[in-house]
Amino acid sequence: MTTTTAGTSAADAPAASTAPVVAISGLHKSFGPRHVLRGIDLEVAAGEVVCVIGPSGSGKSTLLRCVNLLEQPTEGTVHVLGAEVTDPDVDIDLVRTHVGMVFQQFNLFGHLSVLENCTLAQRTVLRRSRAEAEEVARRNLALVGLADRAGSTPGQLSGGQQQRVAIARALSMDPALMLFDEPTSALDPELVGDVLTVMRDLAEAGMTMVVVTHEMAFAREVADRVVFMDEGVVVEQGTPDQVIGAPAHERTRSFLARVLDPTHRHPAAG
Amino acid sequence: MTTTQAAAAALATAGRTRTSPRRRAQVSRGVQYGALLVVVVVVAATADWGRVGAAFADPAAVRAIAPLLPRAALNTVIYTVAAFAVGLGLGLVLALMTLSGVRVWRVLATAYVEFFRGIPALLVVLAFGYAIPTAFEVRFDSVVLQIALALGLVSAAYIAETLRAGIQAVPRGQVEAARSLGMSPTATMLRVVVPQAFRIVLPPLTNEVVLLLKDTSLVFALGLATSDYELTKVGRNALSDPDGGLTSIVAVGLVYLVLTIPLSTLTRRLERTTGHRGHV
Ligand SMILES: Nc1ncnc2c1ncn2[C@@H]1O[C@H](COP(=O)(O)OP(=O)(O)OP(=O)(O)O)[C@@H](O)[C@H]1O
Ligand SMILES: [Mg+2]
């Protein structure tokens, strides 16, 4: 289901099949005097699942938001599906149609039904007919196990259901890349599993994913690669067994000790 | 002694008293009701009820003014609706200017809002009624247009602030979600932000209509044809009638209430219903 070819139309340059879906190079980001990202280099290959972990304030969200340009990088380049999003001449809206994003706070459109949440961008951006948009939306709602809630409003759903709708909404654009920013952090513990299951299915179906998460069990099981960030730099990265199982750096070790300590946080569900 | 034992000991001695906070509140309520009763009794005993009745509800005055009221009420409503249309249109433009990324728009809109909120509306009505026609030798063919412009320009300043606050009250995450789906800034504003902002501003906007409706009274200062009289002008003219007096003013006031109370009730109901719907 991964189609990087969709992105080449955005770039107007055919990408080789081995070209990375995301290529970040020398990325810096400052908010005023706050230097949040301090030189990030990162590539994500097609079909790869990359989990980004790190302490609060280390810049994980900022990094993710630089990929679809919700934050404007201060320095460096970001290529997505072959298109340089940091180039002002690139149509960022077009690139974004190929990049789904899931937020910690769901951000469902409160004035629209679940179905309309999933059809709005299809209709206004992709210009799909109502019938086609609704068919795509229903297919993706079924995928996240919410086929029967199409007529509900977001306010009638639990947090876990809302987050799954948010995933269906993003998938309805047929993205080639999915970005997740702590998708389960705002959920009650018993609702975390449902969302992680959907994400695991998505990964198994071959979706390219970048996931910022504190769910170490999920990262261990699903990630092809784990990236540990601290203070705006990538401290280390590798397979889950390397980074989580046998971290090379002291900073990683102390972070993992804090996260995995059950007196600080329940053991990760799912 | 443990903390628990100490607390229990303290409560055992001082926990029950006739001057507990709840007892004191009860006594205070009783005193207030008593004071109100005294005032009512004194007023009822001393007032000259015949005279009060004649002043407030003089049958001759009612007969004189009643036929004029329907037309006047209709004019009041027409002026209100026309002024609100101008105010809403211009107010939306000003609100979007205030939120624009272009500094010039922000400065211009802010200057406008500050100017019209800082001067009396009556001054603007006078400007449109006398000063502008004289200075520029223009004549307003339509009184409605003249009044709609005068009051609309003023209310646009207030409406702009209401709309700006409403748009800003829509959570940032809504915009980010829409943009991350590839929606343009315009589509995001029209399909995601404005519909949700509308829900937020509906109560204050209805309230703005009430204020505007009362402000149409300011056109009493203009020289108008009788057929263009609105409620306050009718009341004002009745005062110089031998039959007029306080009763005319009371009658006009009652018509205003008939118009404004339903709107205020609507505002409160909207506040309740929109308050319940959280924004996700
Ligand atoms: N819009 C902004 N303006 C100013 N500072 C910001 C902004 N966004 C983020 N920051 C700062 O940048 C730093 C990194 O923030 P970021 O949200 O990327 O961290 P994070 O790793 O995602 O943390 P968390 O795990 O708490 O979500 C923080 O210190 C934050 O205060
Ligand atoms: Mg974050």
Coordinates of C-alpha atoms and ligand atoms in Angstrom, one line a residue:
Chain A
M1 CA 0.0 0.0 0.0
T2 CA 3.0 2.3 0.2
T3 CA 3.3 4.4 -3.0
T4 CA 6.2 6.8 -3.0
T5 CA 5.3 7.5 -6.7
A6 CA 2.5 9.7 -5.4
G7 CA 5.1 12.0 -4.1
T8 CA 7.0 12.4 -7.3
S9 CA 4.2 14.4 -8.8
A10 CA 4.8 16.8 -5.9
A11 CA 8.5 17.0 -6.7
D12 CA 8.2 17.0 -10.4
A13 CA 11.2 14.7 -10.4
P14 CA 11.0 10.9 -10.5
A15 CA 12.5 9.4 -7.4
A16 CA 14.3 6.1 -7.5
S17 CA 12.6 3.3 -5.7
T18 CA 15.4 3.4 -3.1
A19 CA 15.0 7.1 -2.5
P20 CA 14.2 7.9 1.1
V21 CA 10.6 9.0 1.9
V22 CA 12.0 11.5 4.4
A23 CA 15.5 13.0 4.2
I24 CA 16.4 15.5 6.9
S25 CA 19.8 17.2 6.7
G26 CA 21.5 19.7 9.0
L27 CA 18.1 20.7 10.5
H28 CA 18.1 23.5 13.1
K29 CA 15.1 25.1 14.6
S30 CA 15.0 28.0 17.0
F31 CA 12.0 29.7 18.7
G32 CA 13.4 33.1 19.3
P33 CA 16.4 32.6 21.4
R34 CA 15.5 29.0 22.2
H35 CA 17.6 26.7 20.1
V36 CA 15.4 23.6 20.0
L37 CA 16.8 21.5 17.2
R38 CA 20.6 21.5 16.9
G39 CA 21.6 19.8 13.7
I40 CA 19.5 16.8 12.9
D41 CA 20.3 14.3 10.1
L42 CA 17.7 11.6 9.6
E43 CA 16.4 9.5 6.7
V44 CA 13.4 7.3 6.6
A45 CA 13.1 4.6 3.9
A46 CA 9.9 3.5 2.2
G47 CA 8.0 1.0 4.4
E48 CA 10.2 1.8 7.4
V49 CA 8.7 2.4 10.9
V50 CA 10.9 4.8 12.9
C51 CA 10.1 5.4 16.6
V52 CA 11.4 8.6 18.1
I53 CA 11.9 8.6 21.8
G54 CA 13.4 11.1 24.2
P55 CA 12.7 13.2 27.3
S56 CA 10.1 15.9 27.4
G57 CA 11.3 19.1 25.7
S58 CA 14.0 17.3 23.7
G59 CA 12.4 18.5 20.4
K60 CA 10.6 15.4 19.2
S61 CA 7.4 17.2 18.3
T62 CA 9.3 20.0 16.7
L63 CA 11.2 17.6 14.5
L64 CA 8.0 15.8 13.4
R65 CA 6.4 19.1 12.7
C66 CA 9.3 20.3 10.6
V67 CA 8.7 17.3 8.3
N68 CA 5.3 18.6 7.1
L69 CA 6.3 22.2 7.7
L70 CA 3.9 22.9 10.6
E71 CA 7.1 24.5 11.9
Q72 CA 9.4 26.4 9.6
P73 CA 13.0 25.1 10.0
T74 CA 15.5 27.8 10.8
E75 CA 18.3 26.0 8.9
G76 CA 18.9 22.9 6.9
T77 CA 16.8 21.0 4.4
V78 CA 13.9 18.6 4.6
H79 CA 13.0 16.4 1.6
V80 CA 9.7 14.5 1.7
L81 CA 8.9 12.0 -1.1
G82 CA 11.6 13.7 -3.2
A83 CA 10.2 17.2 -2.7
E84 CA 12.3 19.8 -0.8
V85 CA 9.7 21.2 1.6
T86 CA 12.1 23.8 2.8
D87 CA 12.2 25.3 -0.7
P88 CA 9.6 28.1 -0.8
D89 CA 8.8 27.3 -4.4
V90 CA 7.5 23.8 -3.5
D91 CA 3.7 23.6 -3.0
I92 CA 3.6 22.5 0.6
D93 CA -0.2 21.9 0.5
L94 CA 0.4 19.3 -2.3
V95 CA 3.2 17.6 -0.3
R96 CA 0.9 17.5 2.8
T97 CA -1.8 15.6 1.0
H98 CA 0.7 12.7 0.8
V99 CA 1.7 13.0 4.5
G100 CA -0.8 12.1 7.2
M101 CA -0.4 13.5 10.7
V102 CA -1.9 12.3 14.0
F103 CA -1.8 14.6 17.0
Q104 CA -1.6 14.0 20.7
Q105 CA -4.9 15.9 21.2
F106 CA -6.7 14.3 18.2
N107 CA -7.8 17.6 16.8
L108 CA -10.9 16.3 15.2
F109 CA -13.2 18.9 13.7
G110 CA -15.7 19.5 16.4
H111 CA -18.4 20.8 14.1
L112 CA -18.4 17.8 11.8
S113 CA -19.6 14.2 12.1
V114 CA -17.0 11.4 12.1
L115 CA -17.7 10.7 8.5
E116 CA -17.5 14.4 7.5
N117 CA -14.2 14.6 9.4
C118 CA -12.9 11.9 7.0
T119 CA -14.4 13.4 3.8
L120 CA -13.7 17.2 4.2
A121 CA -10.2 17.3 2.9
Q122 CA -10.9 14.6 0.3
R123 CA -13.6 16.8 -1.1
T124 CA -11.9 20.2 -0.8
V125 CA -8.3 19.2 -1.6
L126 CA -8.5 16.1 -3.7
R127 CA -11.8 17.2 -5.3
R128 CA -13.3 13.7 -4.9
S129 CA -17.0 13.3 -5.4
R130 CA -19.1 12.9 -2.3
A131 CA -19.8 9.2 -3.1
E132 CA -16.2 8.4 -3.6
A133 CA -15.0 10.4 -0.5
E134 CA -17.6 8.6 1.6
E135 CA -16.7 5.2 0.3
V136 CA -13.0 5.9 1.1
A137 CA -13.9 7.3 4.5
R138 CA -16.1 4.2 5.4
R139 CA -13.4 1.9 4.3
N140 CA -10.8 3.6 6.6
L141 CA -13.3 3.8 9.5
A142 CA -13.8 0.1 9.2
L143 CA -10.0 -0.3 9.2
V144 CA -9.9 1.4 12.6
G145 CA -12.9 -0.5 13.9
L146 CA -15.4 2.4 13.9
A147 CA -17.6 1.6 10.9
D148 CA -20.6 2.0 13.1
R149 CA -19.8 5.4 14.4
A150 CA -19.8 7.3 11.1
G151 CA -22.7 9.4 12.1
S152 CA -21.5 10.4 15.6
T153 CA -19.9 13.7 16.5
P154 CA -16.4 13.7 18.0
G155 CA -17.8 14.8 21.3
Q156 CA -19.8 11.5 21.6
L157 CA -16.6 9.4 21.3
S158 CA -14.1 8.3 23.9
G159 CA -10.5 9.5 23.5
G160 CA -9.4 6.2 22.0
Q161 CA -12.2 6.3 19.5
Q162 CA -11.4 9.9 18.6
Q163 CA -7.8 9.1 18.0
R164 CA -8.8 6.2 15.7
V165 CA -11.0 8.5 13.8
A166 CA -8.1 10.9 13.5
I167 CA -6.1 8.0 12.0
A168 CA -8.9 7.2 9.6
R169 CA -9.1 10.8 8.6
A170 CA -5.4 10.9 7.7
L171 CA -5.6 7.6 5.9
S172 CA -8.5 8.8 3.8
M173 CA -6.1 11.0 1.9
D174 CA -4.1 7.9 0.8
P175 CA -0.9 9.1 2.3
A176 CA 2.5 7.6 1.6
L177 CA 3.8 8.6 5.0
M178 CA 2.2 8.8 8.4
L179 CA 3.5 11.0 11.3
F180 CA 2.3 10.3 14.8
D181 CA 3.0 12.7 17.7
E182 CA 2.5 10.8 20.9
P183 CA -0.9 9.5 19.7
T184 CA -1.6 7.6 23.0
S185 CA -0.3 10.1 25.6
A186 CA -3.7 11.8 26.1
L187 CA -5.5 8.5 26.5
D188 CA -6.7 6.6 29.6
P189 CA -4.5 3.5 30.0
E190 CA -7.2 1.1 29.0
L191 CA -7.8 2.9 25.7
V192 CA -4.2 2.9 24.6
G193 CA -4.2 -0.7 23.3
D194 CA -6.9 -0.1 20.6
V195 CA -4.9 2.7 19.1
L196 CA -1.6 0.9 19.2
T197 CA -3.3 -2.2 17.5
V198 CA -4.4 0.0 14.6
M199 CA -0.9 1.4 14.3
R200 CA 0.6 -2.0 14.4
D201 CA -1.8 -3.2 11.6
L202 CA -0.8 -0.1 9.6
A203 CA 2.9 -0.9 10.0
E204 CA 2.4 -4.5 9.0
A205 CA 0.5 -3.3 5.9
G206 CA 3.8 -1.6 4.9
M207 CA 3.0 2.0 5.7
T208 CA 6.0 4.3 6.2
M209 CA 5.7 5.7 9.7
V210 CA 7.5 8.1 12.0
V211 CA 6.1 7.7 15.5
V212 CA 7.0 9.9 18.5
T213 CA 6.1 7.7 21.5
H214 CA 6.7 6.8 25.1
E215 CA 5.3 3.3 24.6
M216 CA 8.5 1.3 24.8
A217 CA 6.8 -2.0 24.3
F218 CA 5.3 -0.8 21.1
A219 CA 8.6 0.7 19.9
R220 CA 10.4 -2.6 20.7
E221 CA 7.8 -4.7 18.8
V222 CA 6.9 -2.6 15.8
A223 CA 9.8 -0.2 15.1
D224 CA 12.4 -1.1 12.5
R225 CA 14.5 1.7 14.0
V226 CA 14.5 3.6 17.2
V227 CA 15.9 7.1 17.4
F228 CA 16.8 8.6 20.8
M229 CA 16.8 12.4 21.0
D230 CA 17.9 14.6 23.7
E231 CA 18.4 18.4 23.8
G232 CA 17.8 18.8 20.1
V233 CA 20.2 16.2 18.8
V234 CA 19.9 12.5 17.9
V235 CA 22.0 10.9 20.6
E236 CA 21.8 7.4 19.1
Q237 CA 19.7 5.3 16.8
G238 CA 19.5 1.7 15.7
T239 CA 17.3 -1.4 16.0
P240 CA 15.0 -1.5 19.0
D241 CA 17.2 -4.3 20.5
Q242 CA 20.2 -2.0 20.2
V243 CA 18.7 1.3 21.5
I244 CA 16.2 0.0 24.0
G245 CA 17.8 -3.4 24.8
A246 CA 21.5 -2.3 25.0
P247 CA 21.8 1.5 24.8
A248 CA 25.3 2.7 24.2
H249 CA 25.0 6.1 25.7
E250 CA 24.5 7.1 29.4
R251 CA 21.8 9.6 28.5
T252 CA 19.8 6.9 26.8
R253 CA 20.2 4.6 29.7
S254 CA 19.1 7.1 32.3
F255 CA 16.1 8.1 30.1
L256 CA 15.0 4.4 29.7
A257 CA 15.5 3.8 33.4
R258 CA 13.1 6.7 34.1
V259 CA 10.5 5.6 31.5
L260 CA 10.5 2.0 32.3
D261 CA 10.4 2.5 36.1
P262 CA 6.8 1.5 37.0
T263 CA 6.7 4.1 39.8
H264 CA 6.9 6.8 37.2
R265 CA 4.7 5.3 34.5
H266 CA 2.5 2.2 34.0
P267 CA 4.1 -0.5 32.0
A268 CA 3.3 0.2 28.4
A269 CA 0.1 -1.5 27.2
G270 CA -0.3 -3.5 24.0
Chain B
M1 CA -0.3 13.2 69.8
T2 CA -0.8 12.4 66.1
T3 CA -2.1 14.9 63.6
T4 CA -5.4 13.0 63.5
Q5 CA -5.8 13.1 67.3
A6 CA -4.9 16.8 67.4
A7 CA -7.5 17.7 64.8
A8 CA -10.2 15.6 66.5
A9 CA -9.4 17.3 69.8
A10 CA -9.7 20.8 68.3
L11 CA -13.0 20.0 66.6
A12 CA -14.4 18.5 69.8
T13 CA -14.1 21.9 71.6
A14 CA -14.8 24.4 68.8
G15 CA -16.5 22.3 66.1
R16 CA -20.1 23.1 67.2
T17 CA -21.1 26.7 67.7
R18 CA -24.1 28.9 67.0
T19 CA -21.8 31.3 65.0
S20 CA -20.8 28.7 62.4
P21 CA -20.4 30.1 58.8
R22 CA -23.6 28.4 57.7
R23 CA -25.6 29.8 60.6
R24 CA -24.3 33.3 59.9
A25 CA -25.3 33.1 56.2
Q26 CA -28.8 32.1 57.3
V27 CA -29.2 35.1 59.6
S28 CA -27.8 37.4 56.9
R29 CA -30.5 36.2 54.4
G30 CA -33.2 36.8 57.0
V31 CA -32.1 40.4 57.6
Q32 CA -32.1 41.2 53.9
Y33 CA -35.6 40.0 53.4
G34 CA -36.7 42.0 56.4
A35 CA -35.2 45.2 55.0
L36 CA -36.9 44.7 51.6
L37 CA -40.3 44.2 53.3
V38 CA -39.9 47.5 55.3
V39 CA -39.1 49.5 52.1
V40 CA -42.1 48.0 50.3
V41 CA -44.5 48.8 53.1
V42 CA -43.2 52.4 53.5
V43 CA -43.5 53.1 49.7
A44 CA -47.0 51.6 49.5
A45 CA -48.3 53.7 52.5
T46 CA -46.8 57.0 51.4
A47 CA -47.2 57.1 47.6
D48 CA -50.0 59.0 46.0
W49 CA -51.4 56.1 43.9
G50 CA -53.9 58.1 42.0
R51 CA -51.2 60.5 40.7
V52 CA -48.8 57.7 39.9
G53 CA -51.5 55.9 37.9
A54 CA -52.4 59.1 35.9
A55 CA -48.7 59.7 35.1
F56 CA -47.8 56.2 34.0
A57 CA -51.0 55.1 32.4
D58 CA -53.0 58.1 31.2
P59 CA -55.7 56.7 28.9
A60 CA -55.7 59.8 26.7
A61 CA -52.0 59.6 26.1
V62 CA -52.2 55.9 25.3
R63 CA -55.0 56.6 22.7
A64 CA -52.9 59.4 21.2
I65 CA -49.6 57.4 20.7
A66 CA -50.9 53.8 20.1
P67 CA -51.7 54.3 16.3
L68 CA -48.1 55.6 15.8
L69 CA -46.4 52.7 17.4
P70 CA -46.6 49.9 14.8
R71 CA -45.0 52.0 12.1
A72 CA -42.4 53.3 14.5
A73 CA -41.6 49.8 15.7
L74 CA -41.2 48.6 12.1
N75 CA -38.8 51.5 11.3
T76 CA -36.8 50.6 14.4
V77 CA -36.5 47.0 13.3
I78 CA -35.6 48.1 9.7
Y79 CA -32.9 50.5 10.9
T80 CA -31.5 47.8 13.2
V81 CA -31.4 45.1 10.5
A82 CA -29.9 47.4 7.9
A83 CA -27.3 48.7 10.3
F84 CA -26.5 45.2 11.5
A85 CA -25.9 44.1 7.9
V86 CA -23.4 46.9 7.4
G87 CA -21.8 46.2 10.7
L88 CA -21.5 42.5 10.2
G89 CA -20.0 42.8 6.7
L90 CA -17.6 45.5 7.6
G91 CA -16.9 43.9 11.0
L92 CA -15.9 40.6 9.3
V93 CA -13.5 42.4 7.0
L94 CA -12.0 44.3 9.9
A95 CA -11.7 41.1 12.0
L96 CA -9.8 39.3 9.2
M97 CA -7.6 42.4 8.7
T98 CA -6.8 42.4 12.5
L99 CA -5.7 38.7 12.1
S100 CA -3.8 39.3 8.8
G101 CA -0.1 38.6 8.5
V102 CA 0.2 41.9 6.7
R103 CA 1.1 44.6 9.2
V104 CA -0.6 47.5 7.3
W105 CA -4.0 45.7 7.5
R106 CA -3.6 45.1 11.2
V107 CA -2.7 48.8 11.9
L108 CA -5.6 50.1 9.8
A109 CA -8.1 47.8 11.4
T110 CA -6.9 48.6 14.9
A111 CA -7.1 52.3 14.2
Y112 CA -10.6 52.0 12.9
V113 CA -11.8 49.9 15.9
E114 CA -10.2 52.3 18.4
F115 CA -11.6 55.4 16.7
F116 CA -15.2 54.2 16.5
R117 CA -15.2 52.6 19.9
G118 CA -13.8 55.8 21.4
I119 CA -16.4 58.3 20.1
P120 CA -20.1 58.6 21.0
A121 CA -22.3 57.0 18.4
L122 CA -24.5 60.1 18.5
L123 CA -21.6 62.1 17.0
V124 CA -21.5 59.7 14.0
V125 CA -25.2 60.0 13.5
L126 CA -25.0 63.8 13.5
A127 CA -22.1 63.6 11.0
F128 CA -24.1 61.5 8.6
G129 CA -27.3 63.5 9.3
Y130 CA -25.9 67.0 8.8
A131 CA -22.1 67.4 8.6
I132 CA -21.3 65.0 5.7
P133 CA -24.2 66.1 3.5
T134 CA -23.3 69.7 3.9
A135 CA -19.5 69.3 3.6
F136 CA -19.6 67.1 0.4
E137 CA -22.9 68.3 -1.0
V138 CA -24.2 64.7 -1.1
R139 CA -27.8 63.8 -0.4
F140 CA -28.8 60.5 0.9
D141 CA -31.7 59.3 -1.2
S142 CA -32.6 56.7 1.4
V143 CA -32.9 57.4 5.1
V144 CA -32.4 53.7 5.8
L145 CA -29.1 53.8 4.0
Q146 CA -28.0 57.0 5.9
I147 CA -28.9 55.4 9.2
A148 CA -27.5 52.0 8.3
L149 CA -24.1 53.6 7.4
A150 CA -24.0 55.8 10.5
L151 CA -24.9 53.0 13.0
G152 CA -23.3 50.3 10.9
L153 CA -19.9 52.0 10.9
V154 CA -20.0 52.2 14.7
S155 CA -21.2 48.7 15.4
A156 CA -18.7 47.3 12.9
A157 CA -16.0 48.3 15.4
Y158 CA -17.6 46.3 18.2
I159 CA -18.6 43.3 15.9
A160 CA -15.0 43.2 14.6
E161 CA -13.7 42.7 18.1
T162 CA -16.3 40.0 18.8
L163 CA -15.5 38.1 15.6
R164 CA -11.8 38.4 16.2
A165 CA -12.2 36.9 19.6
G166 CA -14.4 34.1 18.2
I167 CA -11.9 33.2 15.5
Q168 CA -9.0 33.2 18.0
A169 CA -11.0 31.0 20.4
V170 CA -11.0 28.2 17.9
P171 CA -8.1 25.9 19.1
R172 CA -4.9 26.1 17.1
G173 CA -5.0 22.3 16.7
Q174 CA -8.0 22.7 14.4
V175 CA -6.0 24.8 12.0
E176 CA -3.0 22.5 12.2
A177 CA -5.1 19.4 11.5
A178 CA -6.7 21.0 8.5
R179 CA -3.4 22.3 7.1
S180 CA -1.7 18.9 7.7
L181 CA -4.4 17.4 5.4
G182 CA -3.3 19.8 2.7
M183 CA -6.1 22.3 3.0
S184 CA -5.2 25.8 1.9
P185 CA -5.3 28.7 4.4
T186 CA -8.5 29.9 2.8
A187 CA -10.3 26.6 2.9
T188 CA -9.1 26.1 6.5
M189 CA -10.6 29.5 7.4
L190 CA -13.9 28.9 5.6
R191 CA -14.5 25.2 6.3
V192 CA -13.0 24.7 9.7
V193 CA -12.4 27.9 11.6
V194 CA -15.4 30.2 10.7
P195 CA -18.1 27.5 11.3
Q196 CA -16.7 26.9 14.8
A197 CA -16.1 30.5 15.5
F198 CA -19.7 31.3 14.4
R199 CA -20.9 29.0 17.1
I200 CA -18.8 30.8 19.7
V201 CA -19.8 34.3 18.6
L202 CA -23.5 33.7 18.2
P203 CA -24.4 34.8 21.7
P204 CA -22.3 38.0 21.8
L205 CA -23.5 38.8 18.2
T206 CA -27.1 38.5 19.3
N207 CA -26.3 40.8 22.2
E208 CA -24.8 43.2 19.6
V209 CA -28.2 43.3 17.8
V210 CA -29.9 44.3 21.1
L211 CA -27.4 47.1 21.6
L212 CA -27.8 48.2 18.0
L213 CA -31.6 48.2 18.3
K214 CA -31.4 50.5 21.3
D215 CA -28.9 52.7 19.5
T216 CA -31.4 53.3 16.6
S217 CA -32.9 55.7 19.2
L218 CA -30.1 58.1 18.4
V219 CA -31.6 59.0 15.0
F220 CA -34.2 61.0 16.9
A221 CA -31.6 63.8 16.6
L222 CA -32.2 63.9 12.8
G223 CA -34.8 65.8 10.9
L224 CA -36.9 63.0 9.5
A225 CA -40.2 62.7 7.6
T226 CA -43.0 61.5 9.9
S227 CA -43.1 58.2 8.0
D228 CA -39.5 57.6 8.9
Y229 CA -40.0 58.1 12.7
E230 CA -38.8 55.3 14.9
L231 CA -39.9 54.6 18.4
T232 CA -37.8 57.1 20.4
K233 CA -38.7 60.0 17.9
V234 CA -42.4 59.2 18.4
G235 CA -41.9 59.2 22.1
R236 CA -40.0 62.5 22.0
N237 CA -42.6 64.2 19.9
A238 CA -45.4 63.0 22.1
L239 CA -43.8 64.8 25.0
S240 CA -44.6 68.2 23.5
D241 CA -48.3 67.0 23.1
P242 CA -50.7 68.2 25.7
D243 CA -51.9 64.6 26.1
G244 CA -48.3 63.2 26.1
G245 CA -46.0 63.0 29.1
L246 CA -44.7 60.1 31.0
T247 CA -47.2 57.6 29.6
S248 CA -45.9 58.0 26.0
I249 CA -42.4 57.3 27.2
V250 CA -43.6 54.2 29.1
A251 CA -45.5 53.0 26.0
V252 CA -42.4 53.4 23.8
G253 CA -40.3 51.7 26.4
L254 CA -42.7 48.7 26.6
V255 CA -42.4 48.3 22.8
Y256 CA -38.6 48.3 23.1
L257 CA -38.9 45.6 25.7
V258 CA -41.2 43.5 23.5
L259 CA -38.4 43.6 20.9
T260 CA -35.3 43.2 23.1
I261 CA -36.5 40.6 25.7
P262 CA -36.9 37.8 23.1
L263 CA -33.5 38.6 21.7
S264 CA -31.9 38.6 25.2
T265 CA -33.6 35.3 26.0
L266 CA -32.3 33.9 22.7
T267 CA -28.8 35.1 23.7
R268 CA -29.0 33.3 27.0
R269 CA -30.3 30.1 25.4
L270 CA -27.5 30.2 22.8
E271 CA -25.0 30.7 25.6
R272 CA -26.3 27.6 27.3
T273 CA -26.4 25.3 24.3
T274 CA -23.2 26.4 22.7
G275 CA -21.5 26.3 26.1
H276 CA -22.3 22.6 26.3
R277 CA -20.7 21.7 23.0
G278 CA -17.0 21.4 23.7
H279 CA -14.5 21.9 21.0
V280 CA -12.5 18.8 20.3
Ligands
LIG1 N1 5.8 27.4 19.3 C1 6.8 27.4 20.2 N2 7.3 28.5 20.7 C2 8.3 28.5 21.6 N3 8.9 27.5 22.1 C3 8.4 26.3 21.7 C4 7.4 26.2 20.7 N4 7.2 24.9 20.4 C5 8.0 24.2 21.2 N5 8.8 25.0 21.9 C6 9.9 24.6 22.9 O1 10.7 23.7 22.2 C7 11.2 22.7 23.1 C8 11.0 21.4 22.4 O2 9.6 21.2 22.3 P1 8.9 19.9 21.7 O3 7.5 20.0 21.8 O4 9.5 19.6 20.4 O5 9.5 18.8 22.7 P2 9.0 17.3 22.8 O6 10.3 16.5 22.8 O7 8.0 17.0 21.9 O8 8.5 17.2 24.3 P3 7.2 16.4 24.9 O9 7.7 15.0 25.1 O10 6.9 17.1 26.2 O11 6.1 16.5 23.9 C9 10.5 22.9 24.4 O12 11.3 23.5 25.3 C10 9.3 23.8 24.0 O13 9.1 24.7 25.1
MG2 MG 5.9 16.6 22.0

